[in-house]
PDB file of C-alpha atoms in Angstrom:
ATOM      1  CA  UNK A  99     -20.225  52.007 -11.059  1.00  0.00           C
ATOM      2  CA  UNK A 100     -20.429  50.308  -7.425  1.00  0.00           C
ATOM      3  CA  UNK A 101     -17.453  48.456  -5.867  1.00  0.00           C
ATOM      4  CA  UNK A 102     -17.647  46.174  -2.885  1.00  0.00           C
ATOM      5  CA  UNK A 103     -16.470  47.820   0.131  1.00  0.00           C
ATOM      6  CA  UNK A 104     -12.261  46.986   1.391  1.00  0.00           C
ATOM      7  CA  UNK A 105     -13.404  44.698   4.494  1.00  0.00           C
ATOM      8  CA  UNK A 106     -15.280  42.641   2.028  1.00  0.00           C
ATOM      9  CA  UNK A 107     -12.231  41.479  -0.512  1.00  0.00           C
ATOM     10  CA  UNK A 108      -9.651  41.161   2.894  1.00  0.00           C
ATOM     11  CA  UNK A 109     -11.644  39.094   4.065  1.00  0.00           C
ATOM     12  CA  UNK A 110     -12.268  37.262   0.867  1.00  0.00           C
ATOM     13  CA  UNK A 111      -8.616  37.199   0.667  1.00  0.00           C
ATOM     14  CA  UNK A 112      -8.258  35.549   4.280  1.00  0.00           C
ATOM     15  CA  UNK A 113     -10.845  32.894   3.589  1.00  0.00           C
ATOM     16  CA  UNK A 114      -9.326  31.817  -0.070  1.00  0.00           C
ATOM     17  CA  UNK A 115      -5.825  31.651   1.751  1.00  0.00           C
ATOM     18  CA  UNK A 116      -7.284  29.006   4.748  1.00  0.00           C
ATOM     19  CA  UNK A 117      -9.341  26.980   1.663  1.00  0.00           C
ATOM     20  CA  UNK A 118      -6.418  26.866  -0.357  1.00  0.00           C
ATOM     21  CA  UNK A 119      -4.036  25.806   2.957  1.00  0.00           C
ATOM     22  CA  UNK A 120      -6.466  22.845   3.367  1.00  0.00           C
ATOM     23  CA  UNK A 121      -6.821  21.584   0.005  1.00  0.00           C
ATOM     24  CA  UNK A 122      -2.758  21.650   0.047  1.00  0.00           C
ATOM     25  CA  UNK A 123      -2.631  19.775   3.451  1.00  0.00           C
ATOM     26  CA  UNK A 124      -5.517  17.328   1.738  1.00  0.00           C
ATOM     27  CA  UNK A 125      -3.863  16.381  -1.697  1.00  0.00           C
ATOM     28  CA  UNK A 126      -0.548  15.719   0.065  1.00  0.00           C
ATOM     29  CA  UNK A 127      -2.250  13.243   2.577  1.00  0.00           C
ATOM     30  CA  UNK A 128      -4.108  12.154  -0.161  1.00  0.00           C
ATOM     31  CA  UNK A 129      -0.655  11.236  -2.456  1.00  0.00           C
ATOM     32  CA  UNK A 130       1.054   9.992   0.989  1.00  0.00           C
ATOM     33  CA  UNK A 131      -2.290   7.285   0.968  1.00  0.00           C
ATOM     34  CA  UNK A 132      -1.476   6.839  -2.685  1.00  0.00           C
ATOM     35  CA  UNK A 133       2.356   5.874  -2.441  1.00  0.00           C
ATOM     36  CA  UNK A 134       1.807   3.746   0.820  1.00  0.00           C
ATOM     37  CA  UNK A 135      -1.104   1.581  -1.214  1.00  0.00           C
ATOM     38  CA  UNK A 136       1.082   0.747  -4.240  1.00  0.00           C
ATOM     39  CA  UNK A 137       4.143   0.276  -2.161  1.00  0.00           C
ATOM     40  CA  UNK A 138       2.141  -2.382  -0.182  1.00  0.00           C
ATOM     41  CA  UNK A 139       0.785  -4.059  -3.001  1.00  0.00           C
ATOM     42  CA  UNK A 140       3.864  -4.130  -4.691  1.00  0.00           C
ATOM     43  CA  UNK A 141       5.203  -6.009  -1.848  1.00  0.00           C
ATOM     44  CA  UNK A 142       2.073  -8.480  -2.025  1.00  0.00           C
ATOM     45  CA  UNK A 143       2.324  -8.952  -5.466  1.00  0.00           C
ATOM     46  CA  UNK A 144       6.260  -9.945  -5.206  1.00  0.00           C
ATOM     47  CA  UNK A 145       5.719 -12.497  -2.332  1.00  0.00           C
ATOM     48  CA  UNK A 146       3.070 -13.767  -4.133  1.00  0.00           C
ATOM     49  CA  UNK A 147       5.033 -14.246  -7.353  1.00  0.00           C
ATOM     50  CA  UNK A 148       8.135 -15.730  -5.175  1.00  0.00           C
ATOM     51  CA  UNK A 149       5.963 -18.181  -3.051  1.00  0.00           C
ATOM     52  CA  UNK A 150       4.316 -19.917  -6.377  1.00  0.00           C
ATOM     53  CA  UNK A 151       7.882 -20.653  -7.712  1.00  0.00           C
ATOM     54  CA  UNK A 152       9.696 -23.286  -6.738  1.00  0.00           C
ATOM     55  CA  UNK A 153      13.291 -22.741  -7.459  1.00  0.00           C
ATOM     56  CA  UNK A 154      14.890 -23.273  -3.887  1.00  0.00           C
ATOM     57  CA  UNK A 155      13.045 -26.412  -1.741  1.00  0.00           C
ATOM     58  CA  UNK A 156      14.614 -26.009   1.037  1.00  0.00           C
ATOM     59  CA  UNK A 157      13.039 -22.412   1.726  1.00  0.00           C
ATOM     60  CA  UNK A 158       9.828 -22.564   4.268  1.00  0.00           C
ATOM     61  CA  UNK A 159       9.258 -19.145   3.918  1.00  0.00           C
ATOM     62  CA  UNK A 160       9.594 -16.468   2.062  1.00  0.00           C
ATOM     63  CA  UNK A 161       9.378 -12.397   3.591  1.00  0.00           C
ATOM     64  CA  UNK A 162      10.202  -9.361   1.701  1.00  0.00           C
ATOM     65  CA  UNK A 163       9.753  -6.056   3.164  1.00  0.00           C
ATOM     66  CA  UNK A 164       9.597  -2.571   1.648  1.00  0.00           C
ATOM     67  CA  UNK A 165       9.369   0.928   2.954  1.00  0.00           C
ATOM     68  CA  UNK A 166       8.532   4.496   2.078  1.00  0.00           C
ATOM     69  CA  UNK A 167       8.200   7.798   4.105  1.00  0.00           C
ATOM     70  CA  UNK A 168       6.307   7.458   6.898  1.00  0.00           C
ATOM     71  CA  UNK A 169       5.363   4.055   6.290  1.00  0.00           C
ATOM     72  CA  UNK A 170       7.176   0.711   6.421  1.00  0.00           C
ATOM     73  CA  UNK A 171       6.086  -3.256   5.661  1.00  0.00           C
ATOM     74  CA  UNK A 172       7.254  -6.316   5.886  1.00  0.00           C
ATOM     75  CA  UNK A 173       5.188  -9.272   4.910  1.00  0.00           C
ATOM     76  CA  UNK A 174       5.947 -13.119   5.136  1.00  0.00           C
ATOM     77  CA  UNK A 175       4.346 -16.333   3.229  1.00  0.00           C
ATOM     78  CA  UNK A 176       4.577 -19.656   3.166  1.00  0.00           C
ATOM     79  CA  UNK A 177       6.016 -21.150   0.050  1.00  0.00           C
ATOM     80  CA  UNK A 178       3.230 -22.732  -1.914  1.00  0.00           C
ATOM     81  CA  UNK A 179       3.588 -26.389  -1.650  1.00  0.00           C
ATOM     82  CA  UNK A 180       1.202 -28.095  -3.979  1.00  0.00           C
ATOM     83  CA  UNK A 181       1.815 -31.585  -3.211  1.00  0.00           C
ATOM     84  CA  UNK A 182       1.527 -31.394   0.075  1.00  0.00           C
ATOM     85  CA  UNK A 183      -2.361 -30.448  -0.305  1.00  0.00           C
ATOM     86  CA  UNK A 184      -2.414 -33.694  -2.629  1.00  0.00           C
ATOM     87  CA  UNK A 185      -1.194 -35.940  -0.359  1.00  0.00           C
ATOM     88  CA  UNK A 186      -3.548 -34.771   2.724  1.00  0.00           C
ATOM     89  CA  UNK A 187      -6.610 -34.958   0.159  1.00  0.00           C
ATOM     90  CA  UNK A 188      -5.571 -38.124  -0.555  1.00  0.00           C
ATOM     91  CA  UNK A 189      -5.357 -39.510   2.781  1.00  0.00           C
ATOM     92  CA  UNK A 190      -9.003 -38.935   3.187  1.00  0.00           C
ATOM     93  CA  UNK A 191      -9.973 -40.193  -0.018  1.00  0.00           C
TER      94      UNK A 191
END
C-alpha cells in the first residue's frame, strides 16, 4: 500500500485551515447583511403603518429610528394626508 508523502497532507492541512478562515469571515458578513436588511425594513414597514393612521392630526411627521451592530437608521415620513390630494385634484377639475 502507497501513502502520500508528509509535505503533501501539511500542506493540505494549511490550505483547508485558510478556506475554512474565509468561509467563517464570509457567513458572518453575510448574517451582519442579513440583520441590517430586516432591521431596515422593519423600520420601513413601521413608518409606513404609522403614517397611514390617523390617530393624532396635529403630527406632520412621523420618524422612527432603529439600530443594530454596526449599523444604525433613522427614517422620517410624512403623515399620509388623503384629503389633501382631493382637494388639489379638485381644484383642477
Amino acid at each position: 500500500m502507497k501513502g502520500l508523502r508528509a509535505s503533501y497532507t501539511v500542506e493540505a492541512a494549511g490550505v483547508m485551515a485558510v478556506v475554512f478562515f474565509v468561509m467563517m469571515i464570509l457567513l458572518n458578513q453575510a448574517f451582519h447583511v442579513q440583520r441590517e436588511t430586516v432591521g431596515s425594513f422593519a423600520v420601513h414597514e413601521e413608518v409606513e403603518r404609522e403614517r397611514h393612521k390617523a390617530v393624532d392630526l396635529e403630527e406632520q411627521e412621523i420618524t422612527r429610528q432603529a439600530q443594530g451592530m454596526r449599523w444604525s437608521l433613522e427614517l422620517t415620513a410624512p403623515v399620509f394626508r388623503p384629503e389633501e390630494a382631493l382637494r388639489m385634484w379638485s381644484l383642477l377639475e
